[in-house]
Coordinates of C-alpha atoms and ligand atoms in Angstrom, one line a residue:
X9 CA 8.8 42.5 170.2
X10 CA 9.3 41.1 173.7
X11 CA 5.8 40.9 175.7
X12 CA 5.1 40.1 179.2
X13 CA 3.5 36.9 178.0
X14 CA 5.9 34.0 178.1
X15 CA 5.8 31.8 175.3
X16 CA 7.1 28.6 175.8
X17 CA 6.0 26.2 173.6
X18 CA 7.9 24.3 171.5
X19 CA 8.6 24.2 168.1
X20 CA 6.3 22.4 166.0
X21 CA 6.8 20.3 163.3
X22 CA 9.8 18.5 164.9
X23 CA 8.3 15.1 165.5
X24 CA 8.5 14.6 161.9
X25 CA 12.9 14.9 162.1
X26 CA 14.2 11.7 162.0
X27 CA 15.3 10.1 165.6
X28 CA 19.0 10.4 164.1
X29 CA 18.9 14.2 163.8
X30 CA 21.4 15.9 165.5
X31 CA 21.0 18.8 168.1
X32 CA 23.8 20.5 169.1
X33 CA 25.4 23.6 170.7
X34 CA 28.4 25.6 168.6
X35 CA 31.3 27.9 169.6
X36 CA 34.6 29.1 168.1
X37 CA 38.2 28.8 170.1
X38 CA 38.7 32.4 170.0
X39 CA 35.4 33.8 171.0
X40 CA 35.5 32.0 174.2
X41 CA 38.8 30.5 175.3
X42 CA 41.0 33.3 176.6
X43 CA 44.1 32.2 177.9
X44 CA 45.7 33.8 174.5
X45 CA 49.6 33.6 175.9
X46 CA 49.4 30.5 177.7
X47 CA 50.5 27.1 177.5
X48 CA 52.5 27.8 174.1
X49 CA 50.0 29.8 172.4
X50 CA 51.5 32.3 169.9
X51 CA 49.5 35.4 168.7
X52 CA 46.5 35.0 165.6
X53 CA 45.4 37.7 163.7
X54 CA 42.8 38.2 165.9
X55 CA 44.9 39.1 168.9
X56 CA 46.7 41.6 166.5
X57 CA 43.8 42.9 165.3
X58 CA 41.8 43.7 168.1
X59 CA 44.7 46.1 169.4
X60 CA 44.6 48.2 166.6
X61 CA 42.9 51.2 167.5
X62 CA 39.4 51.1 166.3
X63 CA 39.4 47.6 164.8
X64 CA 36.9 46.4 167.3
X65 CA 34.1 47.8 169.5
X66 CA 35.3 49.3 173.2
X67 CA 38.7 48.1 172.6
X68 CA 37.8 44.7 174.0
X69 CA 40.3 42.2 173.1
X70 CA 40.1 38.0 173.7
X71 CA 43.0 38.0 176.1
X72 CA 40.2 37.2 178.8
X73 CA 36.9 36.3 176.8
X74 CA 34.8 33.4 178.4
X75 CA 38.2 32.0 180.4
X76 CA 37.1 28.4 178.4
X77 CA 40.3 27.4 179.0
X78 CA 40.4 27.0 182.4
X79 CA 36.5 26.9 182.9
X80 CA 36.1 23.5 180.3
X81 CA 35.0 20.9 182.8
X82 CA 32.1 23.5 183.9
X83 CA 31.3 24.5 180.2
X84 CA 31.1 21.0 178.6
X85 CA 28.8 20.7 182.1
X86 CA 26.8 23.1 180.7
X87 CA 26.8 21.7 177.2
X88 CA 25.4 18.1 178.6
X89 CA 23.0 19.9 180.6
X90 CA 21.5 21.2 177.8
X91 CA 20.8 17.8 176.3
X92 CA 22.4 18.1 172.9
X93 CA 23.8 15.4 171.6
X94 CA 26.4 17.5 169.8
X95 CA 29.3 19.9 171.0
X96 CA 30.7 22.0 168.1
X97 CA 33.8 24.0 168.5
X98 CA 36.8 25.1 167.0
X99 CA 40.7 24.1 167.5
X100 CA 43.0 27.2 167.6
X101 CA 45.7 26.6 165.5
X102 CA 48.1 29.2 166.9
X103 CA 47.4 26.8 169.9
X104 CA 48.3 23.9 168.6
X105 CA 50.6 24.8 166.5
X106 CA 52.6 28.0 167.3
X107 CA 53.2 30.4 164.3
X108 CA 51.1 27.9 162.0
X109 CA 54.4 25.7 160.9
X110 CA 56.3 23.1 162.6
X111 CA 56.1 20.5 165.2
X112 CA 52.9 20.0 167.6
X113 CA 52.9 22.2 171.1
X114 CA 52.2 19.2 173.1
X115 CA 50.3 21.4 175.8
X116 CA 48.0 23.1 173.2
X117 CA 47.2 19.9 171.6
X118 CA 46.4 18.4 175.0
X119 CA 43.6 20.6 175.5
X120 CA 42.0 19.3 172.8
X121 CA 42.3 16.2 174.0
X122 CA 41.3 16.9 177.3
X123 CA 37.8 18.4 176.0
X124 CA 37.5 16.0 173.6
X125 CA 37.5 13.1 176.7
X126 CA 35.1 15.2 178.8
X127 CA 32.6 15.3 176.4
X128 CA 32.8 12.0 175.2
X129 CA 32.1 11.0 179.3
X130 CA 29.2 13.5 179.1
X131 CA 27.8 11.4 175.9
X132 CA 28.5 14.4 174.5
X133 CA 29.8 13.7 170.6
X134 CA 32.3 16.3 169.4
X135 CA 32.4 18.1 166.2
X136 CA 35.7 19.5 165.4
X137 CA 36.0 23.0 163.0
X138 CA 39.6 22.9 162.5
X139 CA 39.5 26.5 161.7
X140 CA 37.4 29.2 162.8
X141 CA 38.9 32.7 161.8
X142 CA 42.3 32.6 164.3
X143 CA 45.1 32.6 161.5
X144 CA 48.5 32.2 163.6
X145 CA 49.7 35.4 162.7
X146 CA 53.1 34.3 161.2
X147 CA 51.4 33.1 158.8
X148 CA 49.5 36.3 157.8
X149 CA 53.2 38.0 158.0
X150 CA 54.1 35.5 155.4
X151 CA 51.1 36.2 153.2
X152 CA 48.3 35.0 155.0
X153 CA 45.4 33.3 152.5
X154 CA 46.3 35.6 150.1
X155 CA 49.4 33.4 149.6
X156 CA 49.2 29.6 147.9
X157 CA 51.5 28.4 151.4
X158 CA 48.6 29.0 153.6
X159 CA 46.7 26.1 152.2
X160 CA 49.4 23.6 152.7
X161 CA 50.0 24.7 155.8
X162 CA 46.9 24.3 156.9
X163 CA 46.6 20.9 155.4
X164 CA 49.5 20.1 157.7
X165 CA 48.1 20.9 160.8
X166 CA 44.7 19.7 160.0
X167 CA 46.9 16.1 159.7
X168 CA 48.5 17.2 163.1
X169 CA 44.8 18.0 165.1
X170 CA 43.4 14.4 163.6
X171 CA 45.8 12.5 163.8
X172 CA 45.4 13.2 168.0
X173 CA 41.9 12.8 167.6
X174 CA 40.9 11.0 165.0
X175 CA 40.6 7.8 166.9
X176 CA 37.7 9.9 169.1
X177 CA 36.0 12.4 166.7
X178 CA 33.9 11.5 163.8
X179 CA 33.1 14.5 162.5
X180 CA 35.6 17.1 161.0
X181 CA 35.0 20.3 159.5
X182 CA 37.9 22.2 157.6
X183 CA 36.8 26.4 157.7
X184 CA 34.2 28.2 159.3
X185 CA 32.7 31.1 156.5
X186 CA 35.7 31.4 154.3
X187 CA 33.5 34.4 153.0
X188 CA 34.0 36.2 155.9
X189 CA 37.6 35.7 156.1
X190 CA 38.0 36.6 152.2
X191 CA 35.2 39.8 152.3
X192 CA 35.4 41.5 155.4
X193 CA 39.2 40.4 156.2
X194 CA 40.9 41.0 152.9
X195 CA 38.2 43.2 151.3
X196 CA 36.9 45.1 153.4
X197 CA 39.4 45.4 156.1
X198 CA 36.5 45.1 159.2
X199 CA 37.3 41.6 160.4
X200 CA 41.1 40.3 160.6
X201 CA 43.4 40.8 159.2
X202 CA 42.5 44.1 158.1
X203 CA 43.5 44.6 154.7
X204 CA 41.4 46.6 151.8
X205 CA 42.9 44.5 149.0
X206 CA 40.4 43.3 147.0
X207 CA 42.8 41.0 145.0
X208 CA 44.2 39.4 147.9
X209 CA 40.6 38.6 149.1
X210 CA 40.2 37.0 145.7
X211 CA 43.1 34.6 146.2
X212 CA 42.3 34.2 149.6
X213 CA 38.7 32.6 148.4
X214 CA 40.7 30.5 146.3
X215 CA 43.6 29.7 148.7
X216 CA 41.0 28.3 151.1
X217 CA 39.2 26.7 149.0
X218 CA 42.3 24.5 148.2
X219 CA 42.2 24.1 152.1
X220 CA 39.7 23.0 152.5
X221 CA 39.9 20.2 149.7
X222 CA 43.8 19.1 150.5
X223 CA 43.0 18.9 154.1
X224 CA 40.0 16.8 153.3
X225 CA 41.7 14.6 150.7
X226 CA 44.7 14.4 153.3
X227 CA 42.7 13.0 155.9
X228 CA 40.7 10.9 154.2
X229 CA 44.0 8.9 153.4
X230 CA 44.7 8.8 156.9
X231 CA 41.4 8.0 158.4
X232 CA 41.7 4.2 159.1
X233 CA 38.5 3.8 161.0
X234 CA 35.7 1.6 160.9
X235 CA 33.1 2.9 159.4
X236 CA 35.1 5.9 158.4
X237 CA 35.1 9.7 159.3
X238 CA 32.6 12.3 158.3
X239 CA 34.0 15.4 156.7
X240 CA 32.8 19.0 155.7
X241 CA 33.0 23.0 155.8
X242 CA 30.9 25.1 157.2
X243 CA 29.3 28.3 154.6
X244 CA 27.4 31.0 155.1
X245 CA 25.4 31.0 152.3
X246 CA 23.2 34.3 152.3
X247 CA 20.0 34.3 150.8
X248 CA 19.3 37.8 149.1
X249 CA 16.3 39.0 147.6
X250 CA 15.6 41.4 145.0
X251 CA 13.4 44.1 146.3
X252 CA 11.6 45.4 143.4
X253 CA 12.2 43.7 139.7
X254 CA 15.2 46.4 139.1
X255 CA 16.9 44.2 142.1
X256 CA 17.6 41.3 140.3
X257 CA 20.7 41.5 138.8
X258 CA 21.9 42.9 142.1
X259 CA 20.6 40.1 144.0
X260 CA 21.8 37.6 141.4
X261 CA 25.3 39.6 141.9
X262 CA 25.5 39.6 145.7
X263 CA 24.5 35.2 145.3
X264 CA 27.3 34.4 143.1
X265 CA 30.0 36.0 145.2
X266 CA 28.3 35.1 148.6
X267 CA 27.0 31.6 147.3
X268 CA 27.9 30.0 143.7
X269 CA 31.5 31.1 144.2
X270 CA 32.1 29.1 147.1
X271 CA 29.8 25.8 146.5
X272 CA 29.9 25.5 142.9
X273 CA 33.9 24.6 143.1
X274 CA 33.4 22.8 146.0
X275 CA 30.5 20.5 144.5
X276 CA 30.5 20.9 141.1
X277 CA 34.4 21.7 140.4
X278 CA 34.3 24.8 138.4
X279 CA 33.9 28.6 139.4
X280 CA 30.5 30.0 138.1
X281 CA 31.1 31.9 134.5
X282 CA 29.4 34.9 136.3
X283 CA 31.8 35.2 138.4
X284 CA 34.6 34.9 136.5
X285 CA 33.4 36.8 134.0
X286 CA 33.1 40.1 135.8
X287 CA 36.4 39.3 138.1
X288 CA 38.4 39.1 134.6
X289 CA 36.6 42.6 133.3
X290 CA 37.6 44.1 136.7
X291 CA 41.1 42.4 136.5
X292 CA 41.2 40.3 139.0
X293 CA 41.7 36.4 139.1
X294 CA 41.7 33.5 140.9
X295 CA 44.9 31.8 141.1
X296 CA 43.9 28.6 139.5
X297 CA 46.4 25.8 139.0
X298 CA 45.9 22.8 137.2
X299 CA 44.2 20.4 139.1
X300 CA 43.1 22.7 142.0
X301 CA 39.6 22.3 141.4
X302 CA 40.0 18.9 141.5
X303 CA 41.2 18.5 145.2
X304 CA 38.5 21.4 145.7
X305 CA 35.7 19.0 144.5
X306 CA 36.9 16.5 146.7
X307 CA 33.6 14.2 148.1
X308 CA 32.4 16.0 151.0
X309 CA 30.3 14.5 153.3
X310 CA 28.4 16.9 154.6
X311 CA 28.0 20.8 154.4
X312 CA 27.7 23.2 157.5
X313 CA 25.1 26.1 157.0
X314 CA 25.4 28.5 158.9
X315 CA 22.0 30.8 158.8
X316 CA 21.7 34.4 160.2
X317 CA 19.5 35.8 158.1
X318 CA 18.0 36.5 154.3
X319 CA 19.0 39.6 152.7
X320 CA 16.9 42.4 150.5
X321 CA 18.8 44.4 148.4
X322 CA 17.8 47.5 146.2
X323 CA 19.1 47.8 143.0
X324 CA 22.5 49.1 144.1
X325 CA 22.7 46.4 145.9
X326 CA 22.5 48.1 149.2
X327 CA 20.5 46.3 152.0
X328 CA 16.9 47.1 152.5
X329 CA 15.6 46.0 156.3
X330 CA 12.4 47.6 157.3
X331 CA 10.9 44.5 159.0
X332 CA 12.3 42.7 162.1
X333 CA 15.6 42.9 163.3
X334 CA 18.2 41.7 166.0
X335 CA 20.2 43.6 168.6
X336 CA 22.7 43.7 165.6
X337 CA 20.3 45.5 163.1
X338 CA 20.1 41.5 161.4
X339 CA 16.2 40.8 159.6
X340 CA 14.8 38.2 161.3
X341 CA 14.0 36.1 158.5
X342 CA 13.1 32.0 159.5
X343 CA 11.4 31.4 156.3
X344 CA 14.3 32.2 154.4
X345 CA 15.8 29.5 156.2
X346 CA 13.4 26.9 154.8
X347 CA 13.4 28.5 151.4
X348 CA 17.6 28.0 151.3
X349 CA 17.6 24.5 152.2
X350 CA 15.2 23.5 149.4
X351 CA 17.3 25.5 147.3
X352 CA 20.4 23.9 148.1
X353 CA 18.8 20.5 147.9
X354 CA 17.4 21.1 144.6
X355 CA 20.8 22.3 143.3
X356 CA 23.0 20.3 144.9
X357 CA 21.4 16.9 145.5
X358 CA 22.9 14.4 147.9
X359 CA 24.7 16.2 149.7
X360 CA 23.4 16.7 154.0
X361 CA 23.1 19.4 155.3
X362 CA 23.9 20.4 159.0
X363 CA 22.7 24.0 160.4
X364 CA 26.2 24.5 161.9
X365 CA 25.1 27.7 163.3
X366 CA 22.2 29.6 163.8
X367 CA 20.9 32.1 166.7
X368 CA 20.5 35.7 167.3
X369 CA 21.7 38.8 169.3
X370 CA 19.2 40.2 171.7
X371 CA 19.8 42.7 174.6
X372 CA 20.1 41.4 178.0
X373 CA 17.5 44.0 179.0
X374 CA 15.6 41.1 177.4
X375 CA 15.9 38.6 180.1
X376 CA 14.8 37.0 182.3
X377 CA 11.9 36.1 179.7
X378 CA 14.1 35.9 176.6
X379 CA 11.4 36.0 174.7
X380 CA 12.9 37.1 171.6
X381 CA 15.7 34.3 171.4
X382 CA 13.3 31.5 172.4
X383 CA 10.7 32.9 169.3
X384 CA 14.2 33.5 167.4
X385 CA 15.2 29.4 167.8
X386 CA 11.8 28.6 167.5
X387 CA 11.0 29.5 164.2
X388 CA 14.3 28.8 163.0
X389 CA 14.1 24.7 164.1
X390 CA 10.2 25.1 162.5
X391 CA 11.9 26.5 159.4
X392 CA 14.3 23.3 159.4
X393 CA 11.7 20.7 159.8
X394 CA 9.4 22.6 157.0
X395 CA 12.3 22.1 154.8
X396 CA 12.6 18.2 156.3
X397 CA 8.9 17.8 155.3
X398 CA 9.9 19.4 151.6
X399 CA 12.4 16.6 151.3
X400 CA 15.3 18.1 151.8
X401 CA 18.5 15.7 153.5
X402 CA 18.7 18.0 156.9
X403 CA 20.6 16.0 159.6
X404 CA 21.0 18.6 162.4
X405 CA 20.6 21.8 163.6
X406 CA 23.6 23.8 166.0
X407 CA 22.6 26.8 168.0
X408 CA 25.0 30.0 168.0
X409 CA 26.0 30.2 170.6
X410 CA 26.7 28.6 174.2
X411 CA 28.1 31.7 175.8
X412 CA 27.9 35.3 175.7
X413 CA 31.3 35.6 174.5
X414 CA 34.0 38.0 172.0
X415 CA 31.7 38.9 169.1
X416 CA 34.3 39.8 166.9
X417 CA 34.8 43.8 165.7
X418 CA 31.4 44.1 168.0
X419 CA 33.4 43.0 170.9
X420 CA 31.6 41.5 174.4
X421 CA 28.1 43.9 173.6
X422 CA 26.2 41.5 171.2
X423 CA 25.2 39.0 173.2
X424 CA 24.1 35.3 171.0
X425 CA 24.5 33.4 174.2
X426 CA 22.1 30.8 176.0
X427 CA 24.4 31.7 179.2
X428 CA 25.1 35.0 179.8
X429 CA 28.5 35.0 181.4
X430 CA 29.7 38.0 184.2
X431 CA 32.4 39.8 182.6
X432 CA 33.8 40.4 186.0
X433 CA 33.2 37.3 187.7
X434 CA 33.0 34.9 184.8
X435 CA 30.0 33.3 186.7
X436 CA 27.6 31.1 183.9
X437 CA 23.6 32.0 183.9
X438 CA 21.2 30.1 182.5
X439 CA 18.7 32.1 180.3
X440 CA 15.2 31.4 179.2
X441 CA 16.5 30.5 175.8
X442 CA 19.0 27.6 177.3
X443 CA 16.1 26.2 179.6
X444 CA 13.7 26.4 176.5
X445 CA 16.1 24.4 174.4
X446 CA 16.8 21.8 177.5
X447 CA 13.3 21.0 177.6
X448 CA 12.2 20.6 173.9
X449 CA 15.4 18.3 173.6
X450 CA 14.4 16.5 176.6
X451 CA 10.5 15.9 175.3
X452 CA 12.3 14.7 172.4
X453 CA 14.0 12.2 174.0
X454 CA 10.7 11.0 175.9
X455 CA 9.4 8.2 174.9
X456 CA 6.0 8.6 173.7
X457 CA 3.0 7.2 174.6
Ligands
FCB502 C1 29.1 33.8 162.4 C2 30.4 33.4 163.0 C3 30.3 33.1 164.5 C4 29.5 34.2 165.1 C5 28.2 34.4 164.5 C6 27.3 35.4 165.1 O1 29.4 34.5 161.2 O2 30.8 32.1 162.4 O3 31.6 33.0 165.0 O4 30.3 35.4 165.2 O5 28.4 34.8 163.1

């Protein structure tokens, strides 16, 4: 794909986003902070994970990853230079609140605090994900999301994070892709924290469900701003496609456990018959207690998509991707993007939406042009403003990610970032991509003639 003819231009269609729309920049505590025994912090599942042998790619572990914890002043630099209006990133709990019960670790928390400042004296606004993946691993010992506990204790140090920062952050978003934790942590036993137990993955979609919805209703009680707080969670609601009519039902399948399952109690307070239907005939079930879906359904204010990529499937459901792909094998798909948000508009009207993440993996044999990521962000921002033009209530658009950083059970080779970063020497680089995306942002903010 990449061609020695650069390709610069903007995205089009963008002049037609409201002046309001947000641009940001997004990254997750674990991926980049490093500094895992410091300061307080007790082990997540992630640090226990990525020493078991085989769990993740090279044996690369987050002890290390991007250093953010040391290197914050020179990263939220980074973010300002950029021009976004809009840092998001994720508070670790086992930071903040060591083995995920119990009073605040002071030093943790004042990290937080410390970032949250620096931004705001970049003009920088800060999105808080309370939770992006790094369960404290006492709590998994205890259960993890499989267990009904979880989701109070979460609710508790959701109170603890905003009730430090409330005064300075508007926005506040519960989980990051409970779908991910539930399916490839509790499923499928590829992400933390390893376990092939399909009915604890079930209870864990439920568990953080209820989360999500007592954290919300929790700090909604305790939000005594003007003009109040904005709060969400963040999906990753995967389009898939049937690829001949055989597909369908497949297609349909892979939607309402990827999609319906997750936004249909969250906005509509009820769990799609489909689903329960075939969970009950395989003998699973969700552990429902009166008035769960209640606090579920709890008003949100605005949901976080998070869009890789649309999926094909034949009619066993497997994935078909013949056309386009990233570094990680991912279809590059931008019109899928558009085609989701009018979809999610149509079936879920007023409530915004906010691309919380989107971006691509491409090889740093790639660079310096970096043609592939610019065309990737490109036509995903077009896709956004088609679906603008379609009526659709888009409010922003986040790219994944800042830094080449800890990709999960990929480890350090995958790299999403606008930096690269020097494993060795932990030294920031600009790419193409990050000096694209300063410029568009800074004709938007020209005035115009
Ligand atoms: C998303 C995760 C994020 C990052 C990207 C590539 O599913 O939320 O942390 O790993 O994928």
């Amino acid at each position: 794909m990449t061609t020695d003819a650069h390709d610069l231009r903007p995205p089009s269609g963008t002049p037609g986003l409201p002046s309001g729309f947000r641009w940001g920049v997004s990254t997750s505590a674990f991926q980049i902070e490093g500094a895992a025994a410091e300061d307080g912090r007790t082990p997540s599942i992630w640090d226990t994970f990525s020493r078991v042998p085989g769990a993740v790619t090279g044996g690369d572990t987050a002890d290390v990853a991007c250093d953010h914890y040391h290197r914050m002043p020179e990263d939220v630099a980074l973010v300002a230079g950029l021009g976004v209006d809009t840092y998001r990133f994720s508070v670790a709990w086992p930071r903040v609140q060591p083995g995920g019960r119990g009073p605040v670790n002071a030093r943790g928390l004042d990290f937080y605090d410390r970032l949250v400042d620096a931004l705001l004296s970049a003009g920088v606004d800060p999105w808080i994900t309370l939770h992006h993946w790094d369960l404290p691993q006492e709590l998994e010992d205890a259960g993890g999301w499989a267990e009904r506990g979880t989701a109070h204790r979460f609710a508790d140090y959701a109170l603890l994070v905003f009730g430090r920062l409330h005064d300075r952050v508007t926005t506040w978003t519960t989980l990051n892709e409970p779908w991910c934790v539930a399916t490839y942590g509790y499923a499928e036993g590829t992400h933390a924290p390893g376990r092939r137990d399909r009915a604890a993955a079930v209870r864990a979609v439920h568990h953080q469900l209820l989360a999500h919805g007592e954290a919300v209703t929790r700090m909604r009680a305790a939000s005594t701003r003007d003009g109040g707080h904005t709060f969400g969670i963040t999906l990753n609601p995967t389009p898939t496609l049937p690829h001949t009519p055989e597909a369908k039902e497949a297609a349909e399948e892979a939607e309402a456990f990827g999609i319906r399952m997750y936004l249909e109690p969250l906005l509509r307070g009820h769990y799609p018959d489909t689903v329960l239907a075939r969970l009950g005939r395989e003998g699973f079930a969700l552990p429902v207690e009166p008035g769960d879906l209640e606090v579920i359904s709890a008003p949100l204010d605005v949901l976080g998509v998070n869009y890789y990529f649309t999926e094909t499937v034949r009619a066993d459901g497997t994935p078909v991707r013949d056309g386009a792909t990233t570094a990680l094998g991912w279809p590059v798909t931008p019109s899928g993007l558009t085609d989701l948000l009018v979809r999610l508009h149509r079936d879920h009207p007023g409530v915004p939406i906010v691309i919380t993440e989107n971006g691509a993996a491409f090889a740093d044999a790639h660079l310096p042009h970096d043609q592939d990521r610019v065309d990737f962000l490109r036509a995903h921002i077009e896709a956004v403003a088609a679906a603008h033009a379609q009526g659709v209530d888009v409010r922003g658009y986040f790219a994944w990610t800042l830094l080449d950083n800890f990709e999960w059970a990929h480890g350090y080779g995958p790299t999403f970032g606008l930096f690269s970063v020097d494993r060795a020497t932990q030294e920031r680089t600009p790419k193409r991509s990050a000096l694209w995306y300063r410029d568009f942002l800074k004709s938007r903010a020209a005035p115009t003639a």
